[in-house]
Short mmCIF file of C-alpha atoms in Angstrom, two decimals:
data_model
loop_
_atom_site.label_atom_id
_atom_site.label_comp_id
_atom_site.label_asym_id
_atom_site.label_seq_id
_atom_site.Cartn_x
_atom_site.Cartn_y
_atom_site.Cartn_z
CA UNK A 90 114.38 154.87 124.32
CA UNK A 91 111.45 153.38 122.17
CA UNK A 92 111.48 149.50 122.86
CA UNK A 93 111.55 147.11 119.85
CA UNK A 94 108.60 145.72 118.92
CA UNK A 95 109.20 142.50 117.45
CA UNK A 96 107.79 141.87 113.57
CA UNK A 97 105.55 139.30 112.42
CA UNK A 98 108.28 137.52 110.40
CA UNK A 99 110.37 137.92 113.63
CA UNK A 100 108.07 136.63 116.04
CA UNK A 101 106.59 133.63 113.25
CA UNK A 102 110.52 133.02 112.84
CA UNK A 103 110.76 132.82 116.81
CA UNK A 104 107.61 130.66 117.19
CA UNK A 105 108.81 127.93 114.29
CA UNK A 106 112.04 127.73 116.09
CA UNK A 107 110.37 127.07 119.40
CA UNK A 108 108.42 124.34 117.51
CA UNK A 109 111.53 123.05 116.01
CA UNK A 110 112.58 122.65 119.56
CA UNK A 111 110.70 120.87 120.73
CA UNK A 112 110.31 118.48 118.08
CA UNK A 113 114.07 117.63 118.53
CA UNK A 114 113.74 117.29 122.39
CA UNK A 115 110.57 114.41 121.44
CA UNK A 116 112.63 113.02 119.01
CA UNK A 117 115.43 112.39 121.58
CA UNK A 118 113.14 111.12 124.05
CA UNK A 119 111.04 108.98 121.92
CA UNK A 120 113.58 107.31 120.11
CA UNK A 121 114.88 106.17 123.91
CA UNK A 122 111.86 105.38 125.21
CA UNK A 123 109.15 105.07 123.14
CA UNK A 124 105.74 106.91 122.62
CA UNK A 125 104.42 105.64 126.06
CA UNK A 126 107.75 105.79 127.41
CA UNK A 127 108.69 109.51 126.86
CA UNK A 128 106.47 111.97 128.65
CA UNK A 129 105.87 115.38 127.80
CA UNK A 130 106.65 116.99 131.21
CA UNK A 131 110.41 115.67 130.32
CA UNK A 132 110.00 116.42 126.58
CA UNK A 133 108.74 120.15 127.81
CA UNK A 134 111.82 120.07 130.09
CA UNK A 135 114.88 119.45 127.39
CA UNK A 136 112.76 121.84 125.00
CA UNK A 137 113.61 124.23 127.36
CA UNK A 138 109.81 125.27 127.23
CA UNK A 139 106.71 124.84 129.99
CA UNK A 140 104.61 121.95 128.90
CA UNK A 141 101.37 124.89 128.59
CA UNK A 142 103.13 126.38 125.86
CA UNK A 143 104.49 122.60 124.21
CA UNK A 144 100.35 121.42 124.41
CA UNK A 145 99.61 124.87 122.73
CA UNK A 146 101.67 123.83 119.40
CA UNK A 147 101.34 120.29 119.73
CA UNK A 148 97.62 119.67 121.96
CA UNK A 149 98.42 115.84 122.97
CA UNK A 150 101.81 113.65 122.96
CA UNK A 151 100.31 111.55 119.71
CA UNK A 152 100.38 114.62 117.24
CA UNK A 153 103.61 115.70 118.83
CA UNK A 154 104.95 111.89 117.66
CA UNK A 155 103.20 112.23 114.86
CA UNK A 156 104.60 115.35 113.58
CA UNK A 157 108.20 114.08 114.19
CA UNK A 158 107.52 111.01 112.52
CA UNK A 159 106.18 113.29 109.64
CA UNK A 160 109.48 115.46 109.69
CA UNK A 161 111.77 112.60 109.61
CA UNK A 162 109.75 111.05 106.45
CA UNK A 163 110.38 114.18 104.80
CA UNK A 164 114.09 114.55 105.21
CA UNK A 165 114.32 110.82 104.73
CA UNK A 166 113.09 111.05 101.26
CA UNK A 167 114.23 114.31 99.82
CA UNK A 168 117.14 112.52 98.31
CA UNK A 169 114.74 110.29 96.26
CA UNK A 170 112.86 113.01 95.31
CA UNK A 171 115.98 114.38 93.73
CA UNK A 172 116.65 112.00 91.23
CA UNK A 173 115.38 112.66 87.37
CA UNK A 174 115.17 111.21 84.27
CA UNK A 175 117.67 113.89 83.23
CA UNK A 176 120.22 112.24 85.21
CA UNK A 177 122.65 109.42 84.66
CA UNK A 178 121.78 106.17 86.19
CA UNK A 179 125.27 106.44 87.93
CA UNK A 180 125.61 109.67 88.99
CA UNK A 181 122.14 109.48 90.26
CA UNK A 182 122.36 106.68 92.08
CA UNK A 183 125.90 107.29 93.85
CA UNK A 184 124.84 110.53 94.98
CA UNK A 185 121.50 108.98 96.59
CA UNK A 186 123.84 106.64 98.00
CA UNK A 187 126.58 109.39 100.16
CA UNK A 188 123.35 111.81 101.03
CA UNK A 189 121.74 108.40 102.76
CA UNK A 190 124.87 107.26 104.02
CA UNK A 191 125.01 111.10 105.16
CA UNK A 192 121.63 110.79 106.71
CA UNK A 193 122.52 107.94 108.43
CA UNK A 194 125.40 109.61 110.12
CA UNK A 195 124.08 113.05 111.37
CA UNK A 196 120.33 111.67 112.13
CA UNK A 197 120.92 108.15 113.40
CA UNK A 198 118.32 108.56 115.87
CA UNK A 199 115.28 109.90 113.27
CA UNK A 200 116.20 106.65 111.24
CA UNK A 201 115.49 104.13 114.26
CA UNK A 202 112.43 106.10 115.89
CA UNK A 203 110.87 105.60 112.36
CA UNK A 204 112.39 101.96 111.64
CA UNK A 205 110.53 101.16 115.76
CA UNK A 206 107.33 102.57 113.95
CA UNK A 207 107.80 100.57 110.80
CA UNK A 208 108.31 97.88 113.28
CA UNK A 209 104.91 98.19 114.73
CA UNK A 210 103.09 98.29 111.43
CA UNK A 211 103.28 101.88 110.95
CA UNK A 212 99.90 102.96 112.90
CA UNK A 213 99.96 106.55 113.02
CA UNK A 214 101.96 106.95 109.42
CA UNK A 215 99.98 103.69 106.86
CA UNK A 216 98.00 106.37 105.55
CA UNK A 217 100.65 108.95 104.50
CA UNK A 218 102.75 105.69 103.30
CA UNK A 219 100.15 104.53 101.48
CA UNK A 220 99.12 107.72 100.04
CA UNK A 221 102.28 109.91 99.31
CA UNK A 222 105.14 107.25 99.41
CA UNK A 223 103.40 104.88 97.13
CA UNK A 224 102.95 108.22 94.72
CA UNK A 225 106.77 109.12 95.13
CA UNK A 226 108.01 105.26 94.60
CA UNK A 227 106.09 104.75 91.57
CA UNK A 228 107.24 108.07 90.05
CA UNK A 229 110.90 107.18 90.35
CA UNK A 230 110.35 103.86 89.17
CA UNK A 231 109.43 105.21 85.99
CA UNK A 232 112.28 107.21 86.35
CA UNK A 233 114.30 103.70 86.39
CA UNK A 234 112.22 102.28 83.68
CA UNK A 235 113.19 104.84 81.36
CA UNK A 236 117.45 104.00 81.93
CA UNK A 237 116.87 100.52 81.56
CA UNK A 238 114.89 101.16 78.06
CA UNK A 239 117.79 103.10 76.66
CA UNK A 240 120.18 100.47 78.07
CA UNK A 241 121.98 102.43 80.63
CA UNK A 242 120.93 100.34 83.60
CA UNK A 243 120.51 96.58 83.33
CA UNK A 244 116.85 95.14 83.94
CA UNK A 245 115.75 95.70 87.58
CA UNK A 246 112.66 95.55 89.52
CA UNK A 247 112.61 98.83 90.16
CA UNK A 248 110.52 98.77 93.79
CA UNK A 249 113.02 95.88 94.38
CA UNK A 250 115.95 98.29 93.66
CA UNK A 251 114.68 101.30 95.39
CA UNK A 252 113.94 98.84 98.92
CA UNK A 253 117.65 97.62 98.35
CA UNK A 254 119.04 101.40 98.68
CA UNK A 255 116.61 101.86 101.37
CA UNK A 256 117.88 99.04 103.49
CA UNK A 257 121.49 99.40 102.86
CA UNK A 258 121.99 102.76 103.69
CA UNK A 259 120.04 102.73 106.58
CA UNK A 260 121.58 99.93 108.10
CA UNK A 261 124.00 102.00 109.27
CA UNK A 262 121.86 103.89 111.50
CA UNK A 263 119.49 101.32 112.72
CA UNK A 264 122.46 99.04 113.46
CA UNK A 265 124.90 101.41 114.09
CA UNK A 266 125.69 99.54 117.60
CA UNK A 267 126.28 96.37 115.84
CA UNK A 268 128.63 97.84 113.47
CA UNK A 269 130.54 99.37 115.74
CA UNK A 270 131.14 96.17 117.29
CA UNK A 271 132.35 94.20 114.89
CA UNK A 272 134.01 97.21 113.22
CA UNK A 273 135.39 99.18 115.94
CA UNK A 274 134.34 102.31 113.66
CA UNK A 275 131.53 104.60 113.16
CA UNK A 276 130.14 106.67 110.48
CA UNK A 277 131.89 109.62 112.59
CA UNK A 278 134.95 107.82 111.38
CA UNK A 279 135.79 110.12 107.95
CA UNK A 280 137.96 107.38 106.85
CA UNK A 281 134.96 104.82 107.22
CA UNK A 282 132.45 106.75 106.48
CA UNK A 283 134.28 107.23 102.46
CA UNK A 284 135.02 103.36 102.88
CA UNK A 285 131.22 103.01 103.42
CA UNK A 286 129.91 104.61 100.82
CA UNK A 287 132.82 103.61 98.15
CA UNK A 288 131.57 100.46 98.88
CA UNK A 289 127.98 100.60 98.71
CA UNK A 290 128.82 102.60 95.53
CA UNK A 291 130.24 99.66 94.02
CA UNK A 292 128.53 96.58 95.04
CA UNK A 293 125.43 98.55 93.69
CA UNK A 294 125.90 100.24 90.64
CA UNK A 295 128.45 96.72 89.85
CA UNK A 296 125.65 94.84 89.18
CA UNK A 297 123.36 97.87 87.95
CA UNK A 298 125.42 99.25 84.89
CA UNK A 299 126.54 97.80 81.28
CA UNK A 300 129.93 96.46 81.14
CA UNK A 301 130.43 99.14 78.46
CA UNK A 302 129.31 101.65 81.23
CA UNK A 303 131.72 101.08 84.13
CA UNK A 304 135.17 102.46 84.82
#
């Protein structure tokens, strides 16, 4: 019998997924113990790889952290990146709410490994904030601008208003601990979890939307 030699989608499918990995094992570790803290023979270990082949996709622990810091970014703001002009200020705005609130639920950990970084004055990420953040920010602020000038949002700063969502949704990752114990419930709670974001839903858009506009 003629063995099966793998394809180059297979084995570039096989090699991402190794990647992916162990950029979840670092993520684990790091958010735990830290950059210094976390070390890649351990990191190499939960990956369920040898730490010659983690150093030949990521060459030193700093890209590694680097790299996850760059994932999390990414998946932190694809919900902002979803919102258009062609939207209404409401239905944009409550669904950035639940997929945040959502965010903070399944990927509590990416949301306090970057918050820790944020906390150190963002070293290894000021650039890309500077750079492709700023970018994203001020094109949804126009986005804002525009409901505001056909009335269907109330004047806002719209950096303030974007920082607000930021801060509130992610609260329940960062301080999920906290929460829990004055709550007694987590986001794993599906009866919380809907309280949550009802919540947020209202407080937010209550002091966002026309009288005309609300329900």
């Amino acid at each position: 019998m003629t063995p099966i030699t793998p394809t180059a989608p297979d084995r570039a499918a096989a090699s991402e997924a190794r990647k992916q990995r162990i950029r979840d094992a670092a993520l684990s570790l790091f958010s735990q113990f830290g950059l210094r803290g976390a070390s890649l023979d351990a990191i190499a270990d939960q990956a369920g790889v040898s730490k010659t082949n983690l150093l030949y996709y990521f060459p030193s622990k700093k890209k590694l952290y680097i790299s996850v810091l760059q994932q999390i970014l990414y998946t932190w703001l694809e919900p902002i990146r979803a919102i258009d002009a062609e939207q209404s200020p409401e239905a944009a705005i409550s669904h950035y709410i639940r997929i945040k609130v959502e965010l903070s639920r399944d990927h509590a950990q990416a949301s306090r490994l970057f918050c820790l970084e944020m906390i150190q004055g963002a070293p290894l990420l000021k650039e890309e904030l500077q750079r492709d953040l700023r970018a994203l920010v001020e094109e949804k602020s126009k986005v804002i601008e525009g409901w505001i000038a056909s009335g269907s949002l109330l004047p806002v700063d719209p950096h303030h208003l974007i920082y607000l969502l930021w801060g509130t949704t992610q609260h329940y990752a960062d301080f999920a601990v906290q929460i829990e114990a004055i709550s007694g419930k987590t986001l794993a709670d599906p009866e919380f979890f809907e309280t949550t974001i009802n919540n947020i839903q209202r407080i937010v858009l209550g002091g966002l939307l026309p009288r005309s506009n609300e329900a």
